[in-house]
Amino acid sequence: EIVMTQSPATLSVSPGERATLSCRASQSVSSNLAWYQQKPGQAPRLLIYAASTRATGIPARFSGSGSGTEFTLTISSLQSEDFAVYFCQQYNNWLSFGQGTKLEIK
Amino acid sequence: QITLKESGPTLVKPTQTLTLTCTFSGFSLSTSGVGVGWIRQPPGKALEWLALIFWDGDKRYSPSLKSRLSITKDTSKDQVVLTMTNMDPVDTATYYCAHRGIRGVIGAFDIWGQGTMVTVSS
């Protein structure tokens, strides 16, 4: 089983600033990596797939990068609606999720 | 517009079997490449993939839960059913079904249902 490790567990950032979230795989997942956003009481929403492709309707301030075992989700200028929990998910070998990063207002 | 909605019991007793139904619209599970999966999330915890069924009837299960899971589809009703046997309090979670919109061996999920909370308690 591929273990996905996200860091940090909690990230405090001010609105308008940049946020950088990390996801590491225990073995290579190539570019088969997705990012989801989840707000309290809501289902996850797909943001990024194939490591760097934005899903339909996702604003350009969200960007993904990386391949192999190291991945990054960057939110260029945080809006109030971006404060949420973010999960990464690999789909190269079966399917597994990271434990999440909570992005909170500083 | 693709939508999915989960239904089933909110409370089950330990050792019982859980049966959840995902009713969807906006796509057909007989179309090549399409899949519907189940994912769960214990309160305050991470997501855990459970199972996926493909348009051709192929089924994939989480290796850690495979012995307890069964996934089936009814294309005529646009439904996918998940059963999980021998329920335990640690299985208390919100259960989601989702549309596999991103291809891969399993793939990723682009549209999710609202989720249904299941509590396991005597």
PDB file of C-alpha atoms in Angstrom:
ATOM      1  CA  GLU A   1       0.000   0.000   0.000  1.00  0.00           C
ATOM      2  CA  ILE A   2       1.270   3.468  -0.876  1.00  0.00           C
ATOM      3  CA  VAL A   3       1.233   5.789   2.129  1.00  0.00           C
ATOM      4  CA  MET A   4       0.571   9.464   1.465  1.00  0.00           C
ATOM      5  CA  THR A   5       1.980  11.933   4.002  1.00  0.00           C
ATOM      6  CA  GLN A   6       0.838  15.552   4.024  1.00  0.00           C
ATOM      7  CA  SER A   7       2.577  18.444   5.712  1.00  0.00           C
ATOM      8  CA  PRO A   8       2.032  20.491   7.660  1.00  0.00           C
ATOM      9  CA  ALA A   9      -0.991  19.178   9.519  1.00  0.00           C
ATOM     10  CA  THR A  10      -2.168  22.749  10.050  1.00  0.00           C
ATOM     11  CA  LEU A  11      -1.113  25.827   8.112  1.00  0.00           C
ATOM     12  CA  SER A  12      -1.958  29.340   9.292  1.00  0.00           C
ATOM     13  CA  VAL A  13      -1.901  31.959   6.552  1.00  0.00           C
ATOM     14  CA  SER A  14      -3.348  35.447   6.192  1.00  0.00           C
ATOM     15  CA  PRO A  15      -5.853  36.262   3.447  1.00  0.00           C
ATOM     16  CA  GLY A  16      -4.117  37.493   0.323  1.00  0.00           C
ATOM     17  CA  GLU A  17      -0.947  35.575   1.059  1.00  0.00           C
ATOM     18  CA  ARG A  18       0.366  32.433  -0.623  1.00  0.00           C
ATOM     19  CA  ALA A  19      -0.165  28.968   0.818  1.00  0.00           C
ATOM     20  CA  THR A  20       2.005  25.972  -0.017  1.00  0.00           C
ATOM     21  CA  LEU A  21       0.866  22.487   0.957  1.00  0.00           C
ATOM     22  CA  SER A  22       2.993  19.367   0.568  1.00  0.00           C
ATOM     23  CA  CYS A  23       2.225  15.731  -0.115  1.00  0.00           C
ATOM     24  CA  ARG A  24       4.745  12.916  -0.165  1.00  0.00           C
ATOM     25  CA  ALA A  25       4.225   9.371  -1.418  1.00  0.00           C
ATOM     26  CA  SER A  26       6.015   6.363   0.071  1.00  0.00           C
ATOM     27  CA  GLN A  27       6.873   5.250  -3.464  1.00  0.00           C
ATOM     28  CA  SER A  28       6.560   6.778  -6.883  1.00  0.00           C
ATOM     29  CA  VAL A  29       3.033   7.493  -8.111  1.00  0.00           C
ATOM     30  CA  SER A  30       4.234   9.133 -11.339  1.00  0.00           C
ATOM     31  CA  SER A  31       1.816  12.034 -11.939  1.00  0.00           C
ATOM     32  CA  ASN A  32      -1.254  10.134 -10.770  1.00  0.00           C
ATOM     33  CA  LEU A  33      -2.015  12.533  -7.960  1.00  0.00           C
ATOM     34  CA  ALA A  34      -5.144  14.497  -7.140  1.00  0.00           C
ATOM     35  CA  TRP A  35      -5.938  17.254  -4.655  1.00  0.00           C
ATOM     36  CA  TYR A  36      -9.299  17.808  -2.990  1.00  0.00           C
ATOM     37  CA  GLN A  37     -10.718  20.615  -0.888  1.00  0.00           C
ATOM     38  CA  GLN A  38     -13.193  19.879   1.884  1.00  0.00           C
ATOM     39  CA  LYS A  39     -15.160  22.401   3.903  1.00  0.00           C
ATOM     40  CA  PRO A  40     -16.969  21.533   7.151  1.00  0.00           C
ATOM     41  CA  GLY A  41     -20.080  19.473   6.561  1.00  0.00           C
ATOM     42  CA  GLN A  42     -19.409  19.195   2.830  1.00  0.00           C
ATOM     43  CA  ALA A  43     -18.151  16.505   0.491  1.00  0.00           C
ATOM     44  CA  PRO A  44     -14.667  16.827  -0.959  1.00  0.00           C
ATOM     45  CA  ARG A  45     -14.279  18.819  -4.157  1.00  0.00           C
ATOM     46  CA  LEU A  46     -11.740  17.877  -6.797  1.00  0.00           C
ATOM     47  CA  LEU A  47      -9.247  20.687  -7.402  1.00  0.00           C
ATOM     48  CA  ILE A  48      -6.318  19.160  -9.269  1.00  0.00           C
ATOM     49  CA  TYR A  49      -5.677  15.873 -11.066  1.00  0.00           C
ATOM     50  CA  ALA A  50      -2.703  14.455 -12.929  1.00  0.00           C
ATOM     51  CA  ALA A  51      -0.624  16.443 -10.400  1.00  0.00           C
ATOM     52  CA  SER A  52      -1.062  19.773 -12.165  1.00  0.00           C
ATOM     53  CA  THR A  53      -4.316  19.900 -14.159  1.00  0.00           C
ATOM     54  CA  ARG A  54      -7.065  22.032 -12.668  1.00  0.00           C
ATOM     55  CA  ALA A  55     -10.489  20.448 -12.581  1.00  0.00           C
ATOM     56  CA  THR A  56     -13.424  22.147 -14.259  1.00  0.00           C
ATOM     57  CA  GLY A  57     -14.323  25.463 -12.670  1.00  0.00           C
ATOM     58  CA  ILE A  58     -11.331  25.648 -10.352  1.00  0.00           C
ATOM     59  CA  PRO A  59      -9.819  29.153 -10.136  1.00  0.00           C
ATOM     60  CA  ALA A  60      -6.355  29.783 -11.536  1.00  0.00           C
ATOM     61  CA  ARG A  61      -5.005  30.685  -8.099  1.00  0.00           C
ATOM     62  CA  PHE A  62      -4.893  26.946  -7.395  1.00  0.00           C
ATOM     63  CA  SER A  63      -1.909  25.172  -8.924  1.00  0.00           C
ATOM     64  CA  GLY A  64      -0.319  21.781  -8.479  1.00  0.00           C
ATOM     65  CA  SER A  65       3.177  20.581  -9.181  1.00  0.00           C
ATOM     66  CA  GLY A  66       5.449  17.604  -8.692  1.00  0.00           C
ATOM     67  CA  SER A  67       5.881  14.041  -9.841  1.00  0.00           C
ATOM     68  CA  GLY A  68       7.173  10.794  -8.462  1.00  0.00           C
ATOM     69  CA  THR A  69       7.005  11.123  -4.686  1.00  0.00           C
ATOM     70  CA  GLU A  70       6.899  14.865  -3.992  1.00  0.00           C
ATOM     71  CA  PHE A  71       3.919  17.093  -4.737  1.00  0.00           C
ATOM     72  CA  THR A  72       2.831  20.610  -3.921  1.00  0.00           C
ATOM     73  CA  LEU A  73      -0.480  22.446  -3.969  1.00  0.00           C
ATOM     74  CA  THR A  74      -0.093  26.213  -4.109  1.00  0.00           C
ATOM     75  CA  ILE A  75      -2.830  28.757  -3.564  1.00  0.00           C
ATOM     76  CA  SER A  76      -1.413  32.027  -4.840  1.00  0.00           C
ATOM     77  CA  SER A  77      -3.568  34.585  -3.034  1.00  0.00           C
ATOM     78  CA  LEU A  78      -5.814  33.196  -0.368  1.00  0.00           C
ATOM     79  CA  GLN A  79      -9.470  34.125  -0.423  1.00  0.00           C
ATOM     80  CA  SER A  80     -11.775  33.684   2.546  1.00  0.00           C
ATOM     81  CA  GLU A  81     -13.461  30.713   0.885  1.00  0.00           C
ATOM     82  CA  ASP A  82     -10.147  28.847   0.569  1.00  0.00           C
ATOM     83  CA  PHE A  83      -9.812  28.124   4.273  1.00  0.00           C
ATOM     84  CA  ALA A  84     -10.602  24.423   4.452  1.00  0.00           C
ATOM     85  CA  VAL A  85      -8.992  21.007   4.694  1.00  0.00           C
ATOM     86  CA  TYR A  86      -7.014  19.746   1.706  1.00  0.00           C
ATOM     87  CA  PHE A  87      -6.374  16.097   0.888  1.00  0.00           C
ATOM     88  CA  CYS A  88      -4.043  14.555  -1.650  1.00  0.00           C
ATOM     89  CA  GLN A  89      -4.834  11.204  -3.266  1.00  0.00           C
ATOM     90  CA  GLN A  90      -2.713   8.898  -5.373  1.00  0.00           C
ATOM     91  CA  TYR A  91      -4.277   6.692  -8.003  1.00  0.00           C
ATOM     92  CA  ASN A  92      -1.207   5.092  -9.486  1.00  0.00           C
ATOM     93  CA  ASN A  93      -1.364   1.928  -7.411  1.00  0.00           C
ATOM     94  CA  TRP A  94      -4.829   1.217  -6.067  1.00  0.00           C
ATOM     95  CA  LEU A  95      -5.941   4.370  -4.295  1.00  0.00           C
ATOM     96  CA  SER A  96      -4.942   6.101  -1.060  1.00  0.00           C
ATOM     97  CA  PHE A  97      -5.443   9.484   0.554  1.00  0.00           C
ATOM     98  CA  GLY A  98      -3.244  11.647   2.717  1.00  0.00           C
ATOM     99  CA  GLN A  99      -4.348  12.589   6.220  1.00  0.00           C
ATOM    100  CA  GLY A 100      -5.104  16.171   5.234  1.00  0.00           C
ATOM    101  CA  THR A 101      -3.800  19.688   5.838  1.00  0.00           C
ATOM    102  CA  LYS A 102      -6.043  22.173   7.583  1.00  0.00           C
ATOM    103  CA  LEU A 103      -5.605  25.654   6.156  1.00  0.00           C
ATOM    104  CA  GLU A 104      -6.683  28.191   8.749  1.00  0.00           C
ATOM    105  CA  ILE A 105      -6.837  31.957   8.928  1.00  0.00           C
ATOM    106  CA  LYS A 106      -3.871  33.577  10.609  1.00  0.00           C
TER     107      LYS A 106
ATOM    108  CA  GLN B   1     -25.221  17.612 -14.735  1.00  0.00           C
ATOM    109  CA  ILE B   2     -23.937  14.682 -12.723  1.00  0.00           C
ATOM    110  CA  THR B   3     -25.381  14.114  -9.270  1.00  0.00           C
ATOM    111  CA  LEU B   4     -25.103  11.287  -6.778  1.00  0.00           C
ATOM    112  CA  LYS B   5     -26.949  10.665  -3.546  1.00  0.00           C
ATOM    113  CA  GLU B   6     -26.345   8.093  -0.848  1.00  0.00           C
ATOM    114  CA  SER B   7     -29.095   6.420   1.142  1.00  0.00           C
ATOM    115  CA  GLY B   8     -29.250   3.833   3.876  1.00  0.00           C
ATOM    116  CA  PRO B   9     -29.533   3.387   7.632  1.00  0.00           C
ATOM    117  CA  THR B  10     -28.110   5.997   9.958  1.00  0.00           C
ATOM    118  CA  LEU B  11     -27.653   3.504  12.782  1.00  0.00           C
ATOM    119  CA  VAL B  12     -26.543  -0.117  12.700  1.00  0.00           C
ATOM    120  CA  LYS B  13     -25.656  -2.511  15.497  1.00  0.00           C
ATOM    121  CA  PRO B  14     -22.291  -4.190  15.868  1.00  0.00           C
ATOM    122  CA  THR B  15     -21.974  -7.393  13.796  1.00  0.00           C
ATOM    123  CA  GLN B  16     -24.796  -6.333  11.485  1.00  0.00           C
ATOM    124  CA  THR B  17     -24.430  -5.860   7.733  1.00  0.00           C
ATOM    125  CA  LEU B  18     -24.605  -2.341   6.308  1.00  0.00           C
ATOM    126  CA  THR B  19     -26.264  -1.794   2.942  1.00  0.00           C
ATOM    127  CA  LEU B  20     -25.901   1.586   1.245  1.00  0.00           C
ATOM    128  CA  THR B  21     -27.379   2.680  -2.062  1.00  0.00           C
ATOM    129  CA  CYS B  22     -25.965   5.323  -4.377  1.00  0.00           C
ATOM    130  CA  THR B  23     -28.536   6.732  -6.792  1.00  0.00           C
ATOM    131  CA  PHE B  24     -27.042   8.807  -9.562  1.00  0.00           C
ATOM    132  CA  SER B  25     -28.076  10.833 -12.585  1.00  0.00           C
ATOM    133  CA  GLY B  26     -26.387  12.600 -15.454  1.00  0.00           C
ATOM    134  CA  PHE B  27     -24.380   9.613 -16.655  1.00  0.00           C
ATOM    135  CA  SER B  28     -24.785   5.947 -17.456  1.00  0.00           C
ATOM    136  CA  LEU B  29     -22.856   3.187 -15.775  1.00  0.00           C
ATOM    137  CA  SER B  30     -22.974   1.241 -19.015  1.00  0.00           C
ATOM    138  CA  THR B  31     -20.813   3.817 -20.809  1.00  0.00           C
ATOM    139  CA  SER B  32     -17.210   2.804 -21.399  1.00  0.00           C
ATOM    140  CA  GLY B  33     -14.778   4.211 -18.856  1.00  0.00           C
ATOM    141  CA  VAL B  34     -17.364   5.119 -16.239  1.00  0.00           C
ATOM    142  CA  GLY B  35     -17.007   4.050 -12.633  1.00  0.00           C
ATOM    143  CA  VAL B  36     -18.650   4.695  -9.272  1.00  0.00           C
ATOM    144  CA  GLY B  37     -16.759   4.401  -6.036  1.00  0.00           C
ATOM    145  CA  TRP B  38     -17.370   4.471  -2.305  1.00  0.00           C
ATOM    146  CA  ILE B  39     -15.230   6.403   0.148  1.00  0.00           C
ATOM    147  CA  ARG B  40     -15.718   6.879   3.880  1.00  0.00           C
ATOM    148  CA  GLN B  41     -14.551   9.395   6.464  1.00  0.00           C
ATOM    149  CA  PRO B  42     -14.701   8.862  10.237  1.00  0.00           C
ATOM    150  CA  PRO B  43     -15.532  12.053  12.145  1.00  0.00           C
ATOM    151  CA  GLY B  44     -12.586  14.431  12.044  1.00  0.00           C
ATOM    152  CA  LYS B  45     -10.393  11.960  10.203  1.00  0.00           C
ATOM    153  CA  ALA B  46      -9.055  11.253   6.741  1.00  0.00           C
ATOM    154  CA  LEU B  47     -10.783   9.814   3.708  1.00  0.00           C
ATOM    155  CA  GLU B  48     -10.574   6.082   3.056  1.00  0.00           C
ATOM    156  CA  TRP B  49     -11.384   4.487  -0.299  1.00  0.00           C
ATOM    157  CA  LEU B  50     -13.546   1.359  -0.044  1.00  0.00           C
ATOM    158  CA  ALA B  51     -14.606   0.060  -3.439  1.00  0.00           C
ATOM    159  CA  LEU B  52     -15.174   0.871  -7.099  1.00  0.00           C
ATOM    160  CA  ILE B  53     -17.288  -0.684  -9.809  1.00  0.00           C
ATOM    161  CA  PHE B  54     -16.654  -0.088 -13.495  1.00  0.00           C
ATOM    162  CA  TRP B  55     -19.014   0.128 -16.459  1.00  0.00           C
ATOM    163  CA  ASP B  56     -18.056  -3.399 -17.523  1.00  0.00           C
ATOM    164  CA  GLY B  57     -18.802  -4.925 -14.124  1.00  0.00           C
ATOM    165  CA  ASP B  58     -15.193  -5.091 -12.994  1.00  0.00           C
ATOM    166  CA  LYS B  59     -14.900  -4.495  -9.259  1.00  0.00           C
ATOM    167  CA  ARG B  60     -12.029  -3.293  -7.101  1.00  0.00           C
ATOM    168  CA  TYR B  61     -11.845  -3.320  -3.321  1.00  0.00           C
ATOM    169  CA  SER B  62      -9.596  -1.827  -0.696  1.00  0.00           C
ATOM    170  CA  PRO B  63      -7.212  -4.674   0.188  1.00  0.00           C
ATOM    171  CA  SER B  64      -7.651  -4.038   3.920  1.00  0.00           C
ATOM    172  CA  LEU B  65     -11.449  -4.344   3.773  1.00  0.00           C
ATOM    173  CA  LYS B  66     -11.954  -6.667   0.831  1.00  0.00           C
ATOM    174  CA  SER B  67     -13.262  -9.571   2.886  1.00  0.00           C
ATOM    175  CA  ARG B  68     -16.118  -7.451   4.231  1.00  0.00           C
ATOM    176  CA  LEU B  69     -17.192  -5.533   1.130  1.00  0.00           C
ATOM    177  CA  SER B  70     -19.384  -6.178  -1.865  1.00  0.00           C
ATOM    178  CA  ILE B  71     -20.279  -3.684  -4.575  1.00  0.00           C
ATOM    179  CA  THR B  72     -22.933  -4.191  -7.234  1.00  0.00           C
ATOM    180  CA  LYS B  73     -24.682  -2.099  -9.853  1.00  0.00           C
ATOM    181  CA  ASP B  74     -28.167  -1.902 -11.288  1.00  0.00           C
ATOM    182  CA  THR B  75     -27.802  -0.049 -14.553  1.00  0.00           C
ATOM    183  CA  SER B  76     -31.554   0.045 -15.183  1.00  0.00           C
ATOM    184  CA  LYS B  77     -32.086   1.922 -11.909  1.00  0.00           C
ATOM    185  CA  ASP B  78     -28.893   4.014 -12.064  1.00  0.00           C
ATOM    186  CA  GLN B  79     -27.851   2.662  -8.701  1.00  0.00           C
ATOM    187  CA  VAL B  80     -24.774   1.212  -7.053  1.00  0.00           C
ATOM    188  CA  VAL B  81     -25.064  -0.754  -3.826  1.00  0.00           C
ATOM    189  CA  LEU B  82     -22.336  -1.287  -1.242  1.00  0.00           C
ATOM    190  CA  THR B  83     -22.609  -3.892   1.496  1.00  0.00           C
ATOM    191  CA  MET B  84     -20.232  -4.142   4.425  1.00  0.00           C
ATOM    192  CA  THR B  85     -20.466  -7.071   6.791  1.00  0.00           C
ATOM    193  CA  ASN B  86     -19.662  -7.431  10.479  1.00  0.00           C
ATOM    194  CA  MET B  87     -19.951  -3.742  11.308  1.00  0.00           C
ATOM    195  CA  ASP B  88     -17.982  -2.398  14.270  1.00  0.00           C
ATOM    196  CA  PRO B  89     -18.035   0.949  16.087  1.00  0.00           C
ATOM    197  CA  VAL B  90     -14.788   1.867  14.300  1.00  0.00           C
ATOM    198  CA  ASP B  91     -16.783   1.800  11.059  1.00  0.00           C
ATOM    199  CA  THR B  92     -18.736   4.852  12.222  1.00  0.00           C
ATOM    200  CA  ALA B  93     -18.214   7.365   9.432  1.00  0.00           C
ATOM    201  CA  THR B  94     -19.719   9.437   6.680  1.00  0.00           C
ATOM    202  CA  TYR B  95     -19.976   7.260   3.588  1.00  0.00           C
ATOM    203  CA  TYR B  96     -19.697   8.931   0.178  1.00  0.00           C
ATOM    204  CA  CYS B  97     -20.282   7.648  -3.300  1.00  0.00           C
ATOM    205  CA  ALA B  98     -18.524   9.393  -6.144  1.00  0.00           C
ATOM    206  CA  HIS B  99     -18.194   9.438  -9.926  1.00  0.00           C
ATOM    207  CA  ARG B 100     -14.835   8.271 -11.231  1.00  0.00           C
ATOM    208  CA  GLY B 101     -14.120  11.022 -13.714  1.00  0.00           C
ATOM    209  CA  ILE B 102     -10.344  10.749 -13.794  1.00  0.00           C
ATOM    210  CA  ARG B 103      -9.030   7.566 -15.342  1.00  0.00           C
ATOM    211  CA  GLY B 104      -6.324   5.379 -13.903  1.00  0.00           C
ATOM    212  CA  VAL B 105      -6.134   1.833 -12.619  1.00  0.00           C
ATOM    213  CA  ILE B 106      -8.681   3.084 -10.120  1.00  0.00           C
ATOM    214  CA  GLY B 107      -8.718   6.775 -10.914  1.00  0.00           C
ATOM    215  CA  ALA B 108      -9.930   9.844  -9.069  1.00  0.00           C
ATOM    216  CA  PHE B 109     -13.352  11.228  -8.301  1.00  0.00           C
ATOM    217  CA  ASP B 110     -14.648  14.432  -9.849  1.00  0.00           C
ATOM    218  CA  ILE B 111     -18.204  14.483  -8.502  1.00  0.00           C
ATOM    219  CA  TRP B 112     -19.227  13.370  -5.015  1.00  0.00           C
ATOM    220  CA  GLY B 113     -22.506  12.753  -3.288  1.00  0.00           C
ATOM    221  CA  GLN B 114     -23.387  14.665  -0.139  1.00  0.00           C
ATOM    222  CA  GLY B 115     -22.531  11.692   2.045  1.00  0.00           C
ATOM    223  CA  THR B 116     -24.510   9.759   4.600  1.00  0.00           C
ATOM    224  CA  MET B 117     -23.500   9.405   8.241  1.00  0.00           C
ATOM    225  CA  VAL B 118     -23.575   5.883   9.633  1.00  0.00           C
ATOM    226  CA  THR B 119     -23.193   5.224  13.342  1.00  0.00           C
ATOM    227  CA  VAL B 120     -22.392   1.768  14.652  1.00  0.00           C
ATOM    228  CA  SER B 121     -23.650   1.314  18.181  1.00  0.00           C
ATOM    229  CA  SER B 122     -25.638  -1.120  20.228  1.00  0.00           C
TER     230      SER B 122
END
